XYZ file of N, CA, C and O in Angstrom:
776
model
N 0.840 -1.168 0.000
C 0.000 0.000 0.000
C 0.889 1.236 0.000
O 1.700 1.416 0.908
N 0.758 2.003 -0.908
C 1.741 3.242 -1.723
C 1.161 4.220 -0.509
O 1.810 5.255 -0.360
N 0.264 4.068 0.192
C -0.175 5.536 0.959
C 0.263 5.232 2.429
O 0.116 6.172 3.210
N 0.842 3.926 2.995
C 1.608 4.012 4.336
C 2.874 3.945 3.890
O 3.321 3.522 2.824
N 3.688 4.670 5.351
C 4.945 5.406 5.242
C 5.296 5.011 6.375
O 4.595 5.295 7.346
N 6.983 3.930 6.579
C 7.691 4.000 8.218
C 8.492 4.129 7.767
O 8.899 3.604 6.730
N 9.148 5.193 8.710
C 10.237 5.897 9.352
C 11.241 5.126 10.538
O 11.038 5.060 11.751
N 12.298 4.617 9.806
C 13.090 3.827 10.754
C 14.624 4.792 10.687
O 15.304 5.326 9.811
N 14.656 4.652 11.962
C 16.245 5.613 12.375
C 17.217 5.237 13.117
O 17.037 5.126 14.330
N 18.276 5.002 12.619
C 19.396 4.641 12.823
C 20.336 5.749 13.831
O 20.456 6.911 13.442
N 21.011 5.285 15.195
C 21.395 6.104 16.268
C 22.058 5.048 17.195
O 21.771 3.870 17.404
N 23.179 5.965 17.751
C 24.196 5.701 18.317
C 24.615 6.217 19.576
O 25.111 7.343 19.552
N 24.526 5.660 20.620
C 24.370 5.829 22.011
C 25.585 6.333 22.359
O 25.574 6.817 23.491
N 26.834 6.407 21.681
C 27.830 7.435 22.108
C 27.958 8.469 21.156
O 29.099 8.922 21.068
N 27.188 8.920 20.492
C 27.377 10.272 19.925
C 26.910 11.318 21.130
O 25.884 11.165 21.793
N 27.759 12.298 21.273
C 27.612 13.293 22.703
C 26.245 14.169 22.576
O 25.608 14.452 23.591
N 25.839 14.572 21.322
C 24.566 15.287 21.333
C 23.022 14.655 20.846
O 21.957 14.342 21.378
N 23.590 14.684 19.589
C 21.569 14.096 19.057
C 22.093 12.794 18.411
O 22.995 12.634 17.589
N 21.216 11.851 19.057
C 21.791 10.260 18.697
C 21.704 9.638 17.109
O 22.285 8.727 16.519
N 20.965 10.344 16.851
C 20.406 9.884 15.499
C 21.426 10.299 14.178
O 21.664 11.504 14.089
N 21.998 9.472 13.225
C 22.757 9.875 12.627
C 22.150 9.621 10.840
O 22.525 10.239 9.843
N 21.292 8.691 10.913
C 20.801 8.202 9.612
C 18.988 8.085 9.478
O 18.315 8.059 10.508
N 18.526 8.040 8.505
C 17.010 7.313 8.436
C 16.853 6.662 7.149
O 17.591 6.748 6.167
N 15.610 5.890 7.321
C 15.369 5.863 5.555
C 13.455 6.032 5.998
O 13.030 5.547 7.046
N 12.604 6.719 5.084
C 11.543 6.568 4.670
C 10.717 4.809 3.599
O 10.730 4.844 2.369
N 10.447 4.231 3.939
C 9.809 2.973 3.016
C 8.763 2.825 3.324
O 8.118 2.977 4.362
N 8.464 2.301 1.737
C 6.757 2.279 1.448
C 6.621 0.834 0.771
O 7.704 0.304 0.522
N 5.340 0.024 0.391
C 5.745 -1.235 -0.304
C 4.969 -0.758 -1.795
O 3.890 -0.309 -2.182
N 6.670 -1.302 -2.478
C 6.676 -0.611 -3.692
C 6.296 -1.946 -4.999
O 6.970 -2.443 -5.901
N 4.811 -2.161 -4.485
C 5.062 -3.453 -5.256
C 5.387 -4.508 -5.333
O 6.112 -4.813 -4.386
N 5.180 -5.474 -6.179
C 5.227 -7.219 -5.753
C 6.250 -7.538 -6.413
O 6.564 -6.800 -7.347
N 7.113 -8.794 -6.103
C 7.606 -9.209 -6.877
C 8.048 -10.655 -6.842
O 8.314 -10.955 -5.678
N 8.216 -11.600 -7.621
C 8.403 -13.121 -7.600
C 9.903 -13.876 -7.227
O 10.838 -13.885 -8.028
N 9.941 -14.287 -6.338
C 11.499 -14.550 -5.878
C 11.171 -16.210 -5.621
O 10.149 -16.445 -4.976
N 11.892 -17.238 -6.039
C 12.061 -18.425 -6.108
C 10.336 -18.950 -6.071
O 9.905 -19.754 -5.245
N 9.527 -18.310 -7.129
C 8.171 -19.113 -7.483
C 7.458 -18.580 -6.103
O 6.691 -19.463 -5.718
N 7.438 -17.299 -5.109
C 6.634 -16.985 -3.604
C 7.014 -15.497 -4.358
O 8.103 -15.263 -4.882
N 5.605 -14.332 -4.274
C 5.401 -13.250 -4.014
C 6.037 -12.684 -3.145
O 5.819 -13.042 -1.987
N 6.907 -11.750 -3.362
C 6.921 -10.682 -1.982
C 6.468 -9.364 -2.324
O 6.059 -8.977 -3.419
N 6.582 -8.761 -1.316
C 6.549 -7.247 -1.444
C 7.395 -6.444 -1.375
O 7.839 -6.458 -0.227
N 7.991 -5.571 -2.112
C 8.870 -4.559 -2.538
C 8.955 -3.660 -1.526
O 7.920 -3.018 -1.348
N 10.072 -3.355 -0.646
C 9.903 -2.444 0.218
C 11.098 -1.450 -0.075
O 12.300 -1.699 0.013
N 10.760 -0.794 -0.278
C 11.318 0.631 -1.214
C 11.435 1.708 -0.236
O 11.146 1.641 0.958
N 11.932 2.795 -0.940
C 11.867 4.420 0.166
C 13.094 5.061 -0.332
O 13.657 4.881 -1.412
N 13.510 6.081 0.936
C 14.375 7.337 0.841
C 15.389 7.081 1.971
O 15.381 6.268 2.895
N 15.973 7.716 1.725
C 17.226 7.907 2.829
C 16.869 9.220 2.827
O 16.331 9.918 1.967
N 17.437 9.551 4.449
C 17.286 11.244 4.961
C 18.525 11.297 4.484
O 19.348 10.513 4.012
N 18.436 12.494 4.747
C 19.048 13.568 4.693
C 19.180 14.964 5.337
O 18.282 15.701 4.929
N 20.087 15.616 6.290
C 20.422 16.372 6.805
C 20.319 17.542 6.689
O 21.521 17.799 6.609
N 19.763 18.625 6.601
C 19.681 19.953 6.132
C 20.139 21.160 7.137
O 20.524 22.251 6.719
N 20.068 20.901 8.169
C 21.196 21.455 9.277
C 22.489 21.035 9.707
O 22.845 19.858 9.646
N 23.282 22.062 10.189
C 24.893 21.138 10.249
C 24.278 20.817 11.885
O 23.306 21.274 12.485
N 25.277 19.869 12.248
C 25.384 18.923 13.520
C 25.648 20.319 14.984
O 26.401 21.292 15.010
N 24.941 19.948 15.711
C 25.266 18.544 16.582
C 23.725 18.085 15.998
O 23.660 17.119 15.238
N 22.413 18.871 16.415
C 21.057 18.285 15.961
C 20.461 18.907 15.070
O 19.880 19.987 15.172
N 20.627 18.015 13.851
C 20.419 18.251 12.642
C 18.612 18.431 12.526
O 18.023 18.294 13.598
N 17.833 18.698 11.403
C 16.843 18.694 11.299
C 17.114 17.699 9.721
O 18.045 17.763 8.919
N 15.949 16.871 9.730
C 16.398 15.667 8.467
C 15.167 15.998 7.894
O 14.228 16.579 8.439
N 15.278 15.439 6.362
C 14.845 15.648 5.267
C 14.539 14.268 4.622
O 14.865 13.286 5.290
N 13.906 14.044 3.307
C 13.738 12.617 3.135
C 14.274 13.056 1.624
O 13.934 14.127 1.123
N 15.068 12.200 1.016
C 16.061 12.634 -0.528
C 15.074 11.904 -1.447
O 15.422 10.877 -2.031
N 13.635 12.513 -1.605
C 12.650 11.776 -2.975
C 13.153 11.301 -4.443
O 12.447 10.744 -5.283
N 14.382 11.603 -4.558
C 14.917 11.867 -5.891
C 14.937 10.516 -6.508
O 14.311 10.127 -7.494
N 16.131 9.595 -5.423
C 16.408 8.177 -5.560
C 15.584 7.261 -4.425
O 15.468 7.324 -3.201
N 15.039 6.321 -5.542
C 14.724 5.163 -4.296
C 15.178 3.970 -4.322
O 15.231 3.294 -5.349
N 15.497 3.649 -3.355
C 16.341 2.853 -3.132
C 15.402 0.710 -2.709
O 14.358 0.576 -2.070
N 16.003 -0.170 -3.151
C 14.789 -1.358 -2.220
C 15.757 -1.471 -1.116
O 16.976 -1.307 -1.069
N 14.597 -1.898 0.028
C 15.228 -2.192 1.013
C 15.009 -3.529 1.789
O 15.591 -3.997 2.768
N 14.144 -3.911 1.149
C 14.040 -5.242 1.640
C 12.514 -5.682 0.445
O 11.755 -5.050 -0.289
N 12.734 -7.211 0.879
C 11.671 -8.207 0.288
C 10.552 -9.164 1.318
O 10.835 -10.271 1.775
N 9.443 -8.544 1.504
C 8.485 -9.425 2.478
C 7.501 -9.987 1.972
O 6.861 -9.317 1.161
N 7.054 -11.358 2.262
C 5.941 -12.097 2.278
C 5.176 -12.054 3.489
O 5.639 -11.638 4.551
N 4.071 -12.458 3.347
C 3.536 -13.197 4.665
C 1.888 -14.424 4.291
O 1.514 -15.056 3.304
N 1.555 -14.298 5.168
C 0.840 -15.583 5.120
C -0.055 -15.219 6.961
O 0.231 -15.382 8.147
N -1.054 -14.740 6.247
C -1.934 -13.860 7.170
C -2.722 -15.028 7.984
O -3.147 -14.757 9.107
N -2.901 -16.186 7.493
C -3.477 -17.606 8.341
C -2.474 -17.913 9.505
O -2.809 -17.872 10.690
N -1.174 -18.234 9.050
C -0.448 -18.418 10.124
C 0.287 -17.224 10.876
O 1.253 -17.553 11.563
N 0.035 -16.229 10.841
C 0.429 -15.036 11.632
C 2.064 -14.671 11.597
O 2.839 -14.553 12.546
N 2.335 -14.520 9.998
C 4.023 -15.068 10.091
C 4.585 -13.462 8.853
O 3.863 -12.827 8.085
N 5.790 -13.321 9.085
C 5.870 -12.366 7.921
C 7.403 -12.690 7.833
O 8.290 -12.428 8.645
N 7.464 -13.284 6.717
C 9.156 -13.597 6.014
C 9.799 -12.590 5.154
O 9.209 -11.873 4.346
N 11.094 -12.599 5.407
C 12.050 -11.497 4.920
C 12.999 -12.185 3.809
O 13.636 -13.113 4.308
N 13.216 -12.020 2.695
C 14.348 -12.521 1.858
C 15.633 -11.408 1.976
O 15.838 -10.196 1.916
N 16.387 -12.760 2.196
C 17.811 -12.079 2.361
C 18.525 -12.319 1.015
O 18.979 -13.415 0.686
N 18.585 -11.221 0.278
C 19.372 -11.542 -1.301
C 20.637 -11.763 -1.449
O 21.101 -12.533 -2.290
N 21.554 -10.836 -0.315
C 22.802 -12.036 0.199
C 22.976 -13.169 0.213
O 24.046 -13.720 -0.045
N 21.747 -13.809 0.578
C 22.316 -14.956 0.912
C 21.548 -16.437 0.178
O 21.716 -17.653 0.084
N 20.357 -15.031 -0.347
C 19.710 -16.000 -1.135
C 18.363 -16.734 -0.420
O 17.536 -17.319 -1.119
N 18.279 -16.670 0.547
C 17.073 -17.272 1.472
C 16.599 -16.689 2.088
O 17.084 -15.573 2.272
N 15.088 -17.143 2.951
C 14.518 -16.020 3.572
C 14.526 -16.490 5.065
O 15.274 -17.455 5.220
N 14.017 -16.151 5.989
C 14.025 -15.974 7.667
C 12.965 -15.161 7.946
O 12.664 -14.198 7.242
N 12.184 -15.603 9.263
C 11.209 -15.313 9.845
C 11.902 -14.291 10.349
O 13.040 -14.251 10.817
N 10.586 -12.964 10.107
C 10.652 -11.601 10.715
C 10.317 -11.390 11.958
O 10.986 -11.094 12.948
N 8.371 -11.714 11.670
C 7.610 -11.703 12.679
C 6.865 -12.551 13.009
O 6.265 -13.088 12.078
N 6.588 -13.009 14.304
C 5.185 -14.102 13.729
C 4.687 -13.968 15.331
O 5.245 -14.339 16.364
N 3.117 -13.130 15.059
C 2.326 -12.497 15.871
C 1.388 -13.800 16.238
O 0.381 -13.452 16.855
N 1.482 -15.279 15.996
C 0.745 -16.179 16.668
C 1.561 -16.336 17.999
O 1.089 -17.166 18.775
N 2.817 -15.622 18.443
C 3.600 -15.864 19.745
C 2.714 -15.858 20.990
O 1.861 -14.971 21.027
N 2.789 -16.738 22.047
C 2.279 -16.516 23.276
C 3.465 -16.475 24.559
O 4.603 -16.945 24.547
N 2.828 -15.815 25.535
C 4.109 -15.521 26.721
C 4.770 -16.947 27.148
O 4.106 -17.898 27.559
N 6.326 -16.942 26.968
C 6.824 -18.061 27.056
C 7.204 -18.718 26.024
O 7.923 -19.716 26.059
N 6.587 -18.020 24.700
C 7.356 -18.711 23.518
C 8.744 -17.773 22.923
O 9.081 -16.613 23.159
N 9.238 -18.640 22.222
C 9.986 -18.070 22.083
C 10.461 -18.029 20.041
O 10.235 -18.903 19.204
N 11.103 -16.753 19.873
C 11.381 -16.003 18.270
C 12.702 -16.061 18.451
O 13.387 -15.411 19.240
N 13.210 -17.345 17.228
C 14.065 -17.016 16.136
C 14.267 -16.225 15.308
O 13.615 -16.375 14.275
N 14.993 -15.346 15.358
C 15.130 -14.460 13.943
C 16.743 -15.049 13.449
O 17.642 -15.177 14.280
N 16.963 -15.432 11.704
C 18.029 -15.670 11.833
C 18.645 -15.095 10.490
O 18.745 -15.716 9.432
N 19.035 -13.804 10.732
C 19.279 -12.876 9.242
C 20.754 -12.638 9.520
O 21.033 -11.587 10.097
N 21.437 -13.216 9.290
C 22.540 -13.605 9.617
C 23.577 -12.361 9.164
O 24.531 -12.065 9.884
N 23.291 -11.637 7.857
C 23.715 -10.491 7.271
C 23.471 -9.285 8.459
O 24.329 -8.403 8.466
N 22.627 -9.201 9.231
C 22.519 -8.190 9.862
C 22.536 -8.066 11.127
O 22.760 -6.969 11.640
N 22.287 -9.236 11.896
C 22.611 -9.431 13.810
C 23.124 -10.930 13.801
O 23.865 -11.268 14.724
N 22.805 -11.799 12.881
C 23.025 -13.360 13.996
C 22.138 -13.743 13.770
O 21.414 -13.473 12.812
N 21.930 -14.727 14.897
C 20.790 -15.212 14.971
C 20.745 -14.828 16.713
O 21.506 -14.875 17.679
N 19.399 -14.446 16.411
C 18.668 -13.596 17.809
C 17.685 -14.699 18.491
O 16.837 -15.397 17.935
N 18.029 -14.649 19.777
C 16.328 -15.573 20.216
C 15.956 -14.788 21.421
O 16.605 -14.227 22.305
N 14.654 -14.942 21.150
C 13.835 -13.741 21.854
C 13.421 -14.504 22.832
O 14.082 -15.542 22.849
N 12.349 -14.450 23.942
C 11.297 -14.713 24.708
C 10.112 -14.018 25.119
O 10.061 -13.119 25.959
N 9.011 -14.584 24.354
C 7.916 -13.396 24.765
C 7.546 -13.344 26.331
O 7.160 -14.270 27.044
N 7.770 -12.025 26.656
C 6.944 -11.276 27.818
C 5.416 -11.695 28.002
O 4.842 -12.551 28.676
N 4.970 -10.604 27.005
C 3.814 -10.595 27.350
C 2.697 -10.311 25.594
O 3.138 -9.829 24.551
N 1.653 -10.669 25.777
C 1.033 -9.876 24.595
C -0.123 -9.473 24.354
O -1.026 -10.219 23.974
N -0.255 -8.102 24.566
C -1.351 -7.054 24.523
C -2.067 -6.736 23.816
O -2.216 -7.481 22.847
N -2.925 -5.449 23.887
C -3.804 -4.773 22.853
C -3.301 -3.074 22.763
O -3.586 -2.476 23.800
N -2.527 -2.110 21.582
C -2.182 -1.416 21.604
C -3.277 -0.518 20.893
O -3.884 -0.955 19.915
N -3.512 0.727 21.397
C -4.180 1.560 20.542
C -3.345 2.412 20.249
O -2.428 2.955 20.866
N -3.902 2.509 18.847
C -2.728 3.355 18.062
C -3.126 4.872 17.759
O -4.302 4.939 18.119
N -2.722 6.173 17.258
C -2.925 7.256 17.047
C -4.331 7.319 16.335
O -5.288 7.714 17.001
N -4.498 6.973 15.095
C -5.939 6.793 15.066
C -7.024 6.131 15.219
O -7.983 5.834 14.507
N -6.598 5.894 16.618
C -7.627 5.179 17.396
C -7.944 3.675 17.359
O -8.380 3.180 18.398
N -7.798 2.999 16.427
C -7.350 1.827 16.083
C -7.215 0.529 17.565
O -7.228 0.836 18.757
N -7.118 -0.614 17.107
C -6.319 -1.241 18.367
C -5.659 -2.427 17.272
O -6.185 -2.811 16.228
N -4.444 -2.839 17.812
C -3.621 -3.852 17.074
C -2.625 -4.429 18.155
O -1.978 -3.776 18.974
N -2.650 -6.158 17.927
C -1.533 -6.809 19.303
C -0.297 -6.242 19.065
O 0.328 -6.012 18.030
N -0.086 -6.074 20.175
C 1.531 -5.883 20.618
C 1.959 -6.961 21.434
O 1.424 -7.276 22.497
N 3.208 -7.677 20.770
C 4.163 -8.778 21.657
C 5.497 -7.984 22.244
O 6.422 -7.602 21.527
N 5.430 -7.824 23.537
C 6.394 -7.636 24.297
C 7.195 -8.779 24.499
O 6.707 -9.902 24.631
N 8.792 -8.465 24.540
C 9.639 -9.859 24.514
C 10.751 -9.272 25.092
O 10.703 -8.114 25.508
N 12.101 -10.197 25.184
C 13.619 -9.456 25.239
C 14.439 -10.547 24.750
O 13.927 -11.640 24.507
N 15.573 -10.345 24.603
C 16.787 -11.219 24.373
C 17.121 -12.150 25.392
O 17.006 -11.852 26.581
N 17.566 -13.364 24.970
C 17.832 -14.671 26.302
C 19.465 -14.162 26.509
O 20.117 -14.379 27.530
N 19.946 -13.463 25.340
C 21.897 -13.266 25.524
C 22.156 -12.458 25.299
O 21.467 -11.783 24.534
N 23.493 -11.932 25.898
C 23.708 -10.579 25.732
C 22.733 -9.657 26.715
O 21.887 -10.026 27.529
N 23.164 -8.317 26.339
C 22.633 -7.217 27.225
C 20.911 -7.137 26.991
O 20.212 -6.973 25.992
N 20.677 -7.299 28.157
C 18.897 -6.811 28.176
C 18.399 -5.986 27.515
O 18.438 -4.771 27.711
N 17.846 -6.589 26.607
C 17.159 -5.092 25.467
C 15.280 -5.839 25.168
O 14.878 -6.800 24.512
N 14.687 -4.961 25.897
C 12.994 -4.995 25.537
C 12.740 -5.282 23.962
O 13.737 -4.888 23.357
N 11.876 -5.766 23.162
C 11.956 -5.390 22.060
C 10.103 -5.591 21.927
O 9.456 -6.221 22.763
N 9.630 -5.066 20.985
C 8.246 -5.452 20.677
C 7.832 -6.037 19.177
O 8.569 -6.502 18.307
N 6.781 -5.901 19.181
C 6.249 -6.453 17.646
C 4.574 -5.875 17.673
O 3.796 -6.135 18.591
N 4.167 -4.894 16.242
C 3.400 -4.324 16.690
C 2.360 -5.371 15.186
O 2.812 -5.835 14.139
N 1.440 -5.389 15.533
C 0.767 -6.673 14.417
C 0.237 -5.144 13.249
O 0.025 -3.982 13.596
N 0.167 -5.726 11.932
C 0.302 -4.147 11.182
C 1.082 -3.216 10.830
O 0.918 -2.603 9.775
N 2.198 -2.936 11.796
C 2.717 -1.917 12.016
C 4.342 -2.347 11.759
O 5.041 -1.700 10.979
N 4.882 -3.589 12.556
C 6.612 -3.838 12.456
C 6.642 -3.585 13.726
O 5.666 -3.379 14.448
N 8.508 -3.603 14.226
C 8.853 -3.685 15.069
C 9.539 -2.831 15.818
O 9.771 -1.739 15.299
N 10.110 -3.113 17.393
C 11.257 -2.152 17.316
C 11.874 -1.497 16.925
O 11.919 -0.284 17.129
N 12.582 -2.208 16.186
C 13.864 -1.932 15.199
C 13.019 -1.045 13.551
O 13.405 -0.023 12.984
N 11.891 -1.886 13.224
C 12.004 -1.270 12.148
C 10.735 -1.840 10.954
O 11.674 -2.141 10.217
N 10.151 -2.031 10.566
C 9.349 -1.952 9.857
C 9.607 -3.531 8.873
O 8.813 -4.470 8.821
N 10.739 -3.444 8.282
C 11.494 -4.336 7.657
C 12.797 -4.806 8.678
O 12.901 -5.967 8.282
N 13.494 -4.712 9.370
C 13.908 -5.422 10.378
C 13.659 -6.090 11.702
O 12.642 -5.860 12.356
N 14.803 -7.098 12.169
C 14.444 -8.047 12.806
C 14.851 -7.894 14.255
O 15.872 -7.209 14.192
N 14.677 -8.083 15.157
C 14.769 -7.323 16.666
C 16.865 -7.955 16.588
O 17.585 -8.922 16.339
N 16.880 -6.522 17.012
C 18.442 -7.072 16.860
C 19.370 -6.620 18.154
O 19.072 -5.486 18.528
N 20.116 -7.058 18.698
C 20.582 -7.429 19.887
C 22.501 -6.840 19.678
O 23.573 -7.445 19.675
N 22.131 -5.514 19.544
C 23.515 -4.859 19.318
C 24.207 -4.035 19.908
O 25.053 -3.246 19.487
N 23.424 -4.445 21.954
C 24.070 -4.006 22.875
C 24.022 -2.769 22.761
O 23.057 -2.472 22.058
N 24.719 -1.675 23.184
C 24.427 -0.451 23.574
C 25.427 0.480 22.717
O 25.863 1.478 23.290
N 25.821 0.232 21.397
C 26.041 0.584 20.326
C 25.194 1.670 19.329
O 24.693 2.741 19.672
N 25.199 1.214 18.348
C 24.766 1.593 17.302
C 22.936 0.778 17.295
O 23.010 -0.419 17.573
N 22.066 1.070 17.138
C 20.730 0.594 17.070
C 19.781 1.444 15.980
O 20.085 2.396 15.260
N 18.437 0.686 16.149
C 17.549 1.144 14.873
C 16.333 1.319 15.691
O 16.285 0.472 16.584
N 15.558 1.953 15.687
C 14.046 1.847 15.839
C 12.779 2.861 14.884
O 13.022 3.772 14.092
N 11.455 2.328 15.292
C 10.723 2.105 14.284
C 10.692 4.062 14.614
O 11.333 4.435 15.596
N 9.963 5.127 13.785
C 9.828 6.316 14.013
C 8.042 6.082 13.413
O 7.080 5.326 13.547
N 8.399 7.103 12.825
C 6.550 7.212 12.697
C 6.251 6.594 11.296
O 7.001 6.520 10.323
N 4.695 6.081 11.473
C 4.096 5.220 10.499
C 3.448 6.320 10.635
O 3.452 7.098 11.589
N 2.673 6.388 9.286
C 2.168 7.174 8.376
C 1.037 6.420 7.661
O 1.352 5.559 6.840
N -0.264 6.680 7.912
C -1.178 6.074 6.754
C -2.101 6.972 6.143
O -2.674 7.853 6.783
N -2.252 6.785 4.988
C -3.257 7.785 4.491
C -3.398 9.605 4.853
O -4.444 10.255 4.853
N -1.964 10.124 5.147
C -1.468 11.413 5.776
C -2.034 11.197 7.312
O -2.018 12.253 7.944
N -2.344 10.487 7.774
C -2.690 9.994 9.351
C -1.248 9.338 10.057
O -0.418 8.554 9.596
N -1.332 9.902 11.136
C -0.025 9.363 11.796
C -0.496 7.970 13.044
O -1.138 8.035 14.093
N 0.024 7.043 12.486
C -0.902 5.833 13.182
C 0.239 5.632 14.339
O -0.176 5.333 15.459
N 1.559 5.766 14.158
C 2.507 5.501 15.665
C 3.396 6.573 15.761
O 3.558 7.197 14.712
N 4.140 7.026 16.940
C 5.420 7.660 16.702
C 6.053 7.201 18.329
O 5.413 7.129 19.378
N 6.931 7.041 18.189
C 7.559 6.313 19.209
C 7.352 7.500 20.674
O 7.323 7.032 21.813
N 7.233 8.920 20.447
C 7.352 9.835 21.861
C 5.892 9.314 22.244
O 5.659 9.412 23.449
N 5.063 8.885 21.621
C 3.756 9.180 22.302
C 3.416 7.709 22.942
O 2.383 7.548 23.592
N 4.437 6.549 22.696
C 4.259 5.075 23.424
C 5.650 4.786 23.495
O 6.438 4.835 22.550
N 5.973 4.398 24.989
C 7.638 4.071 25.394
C 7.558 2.758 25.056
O 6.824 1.810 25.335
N 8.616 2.980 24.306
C 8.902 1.907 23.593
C 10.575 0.692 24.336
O 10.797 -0.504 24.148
N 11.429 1.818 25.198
C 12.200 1.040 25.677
C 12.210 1.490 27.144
O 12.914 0.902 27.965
């Protein structure tokens, strides 16, 4: 759907002023056929900076678009798969049939590892326009304690097209604002997200 818009931003917990150093804008840009399975084209912008540093004010560069990923899903079993063109195969993103105590593989090996989660808990979120959609609360079994969620509709933590990723107190991603129909359905200040 060409008329929703997420905003995922890239930020770094030792930069001394405004954490955020990157974004990209993506939309799903269309279908396309990868080993005989549909996906969806997930396309967009990279920001761009229009103030000098320390806190920039960002911009979205419409000019070039860039893909950024490839998703399926399969709305019976509550599952949404990611193709990794690296590597040639795909890996479970999301899969919103989770109950507290189960536990998510993610294994995108190009971009964290392989992550295993444990769900917390899983709720009912209302969203900006009023809406309600599950939210799975979870965290990492290794490594440093990091919350992560999964919003059903919407994506994740990290990102819309990424997979909850466990990169310690570094460099990280999270989701910014979804956009539907010029309606703003999430933005991370108005639900704490970590």
């Amino acid at each position: 759907n060409n008329s929703m818009t997420w905003d995922t931003w890239f930020y770094d917990n030792s930069l001394p002023a405004c954490l955020e150093f990157a974004g990209t804008r993506v939309f799903i840009n269309g279908d396309t056929l990868i080993n005989l399975l549909t996906y969806s084209k997930i396309s967009g912008f990279n920001a761009t900076n229009i103030t000098p540093m320390p806190c920039p004010v960002w911009a979205f560069d419409n000019t070039i678009i860039q893909d950024f990923a490839f998703l399926r899903e399969d709305t019976t079993l509550q599952k949404v798969w990611a193709f990794d063109p690296n590597l040639g195969t795909e890996y479970l993103l999301f899969d919103f049939s989770l109950m507290p105590g189960d536990t998510l593989i993610t294994s995108s090996i190009t971009l964290s590892g392989q992550d295993t989660m444990i769900v917390d808990s899983v709720d009912v979120i209302q969203l900006l326009d009023g809406s309600f959609r599950k939210i799975i609360h979870m965290h990492h079994i290794v490594g440093i304690f990091m919350q992560e969620f999964m919003i059903e509709g919407v994506g994740g933590a990290a990102g819309m097209y990424l997979p909850p990723i466990n990169w310690g107190m570094g460099t990280e991603t999270y989701l910014g604002c979804v956009i539907y129909n010029n309606d703003q359905l999430y933005n991370p200040t108005a639900f704490s997200t970590y």
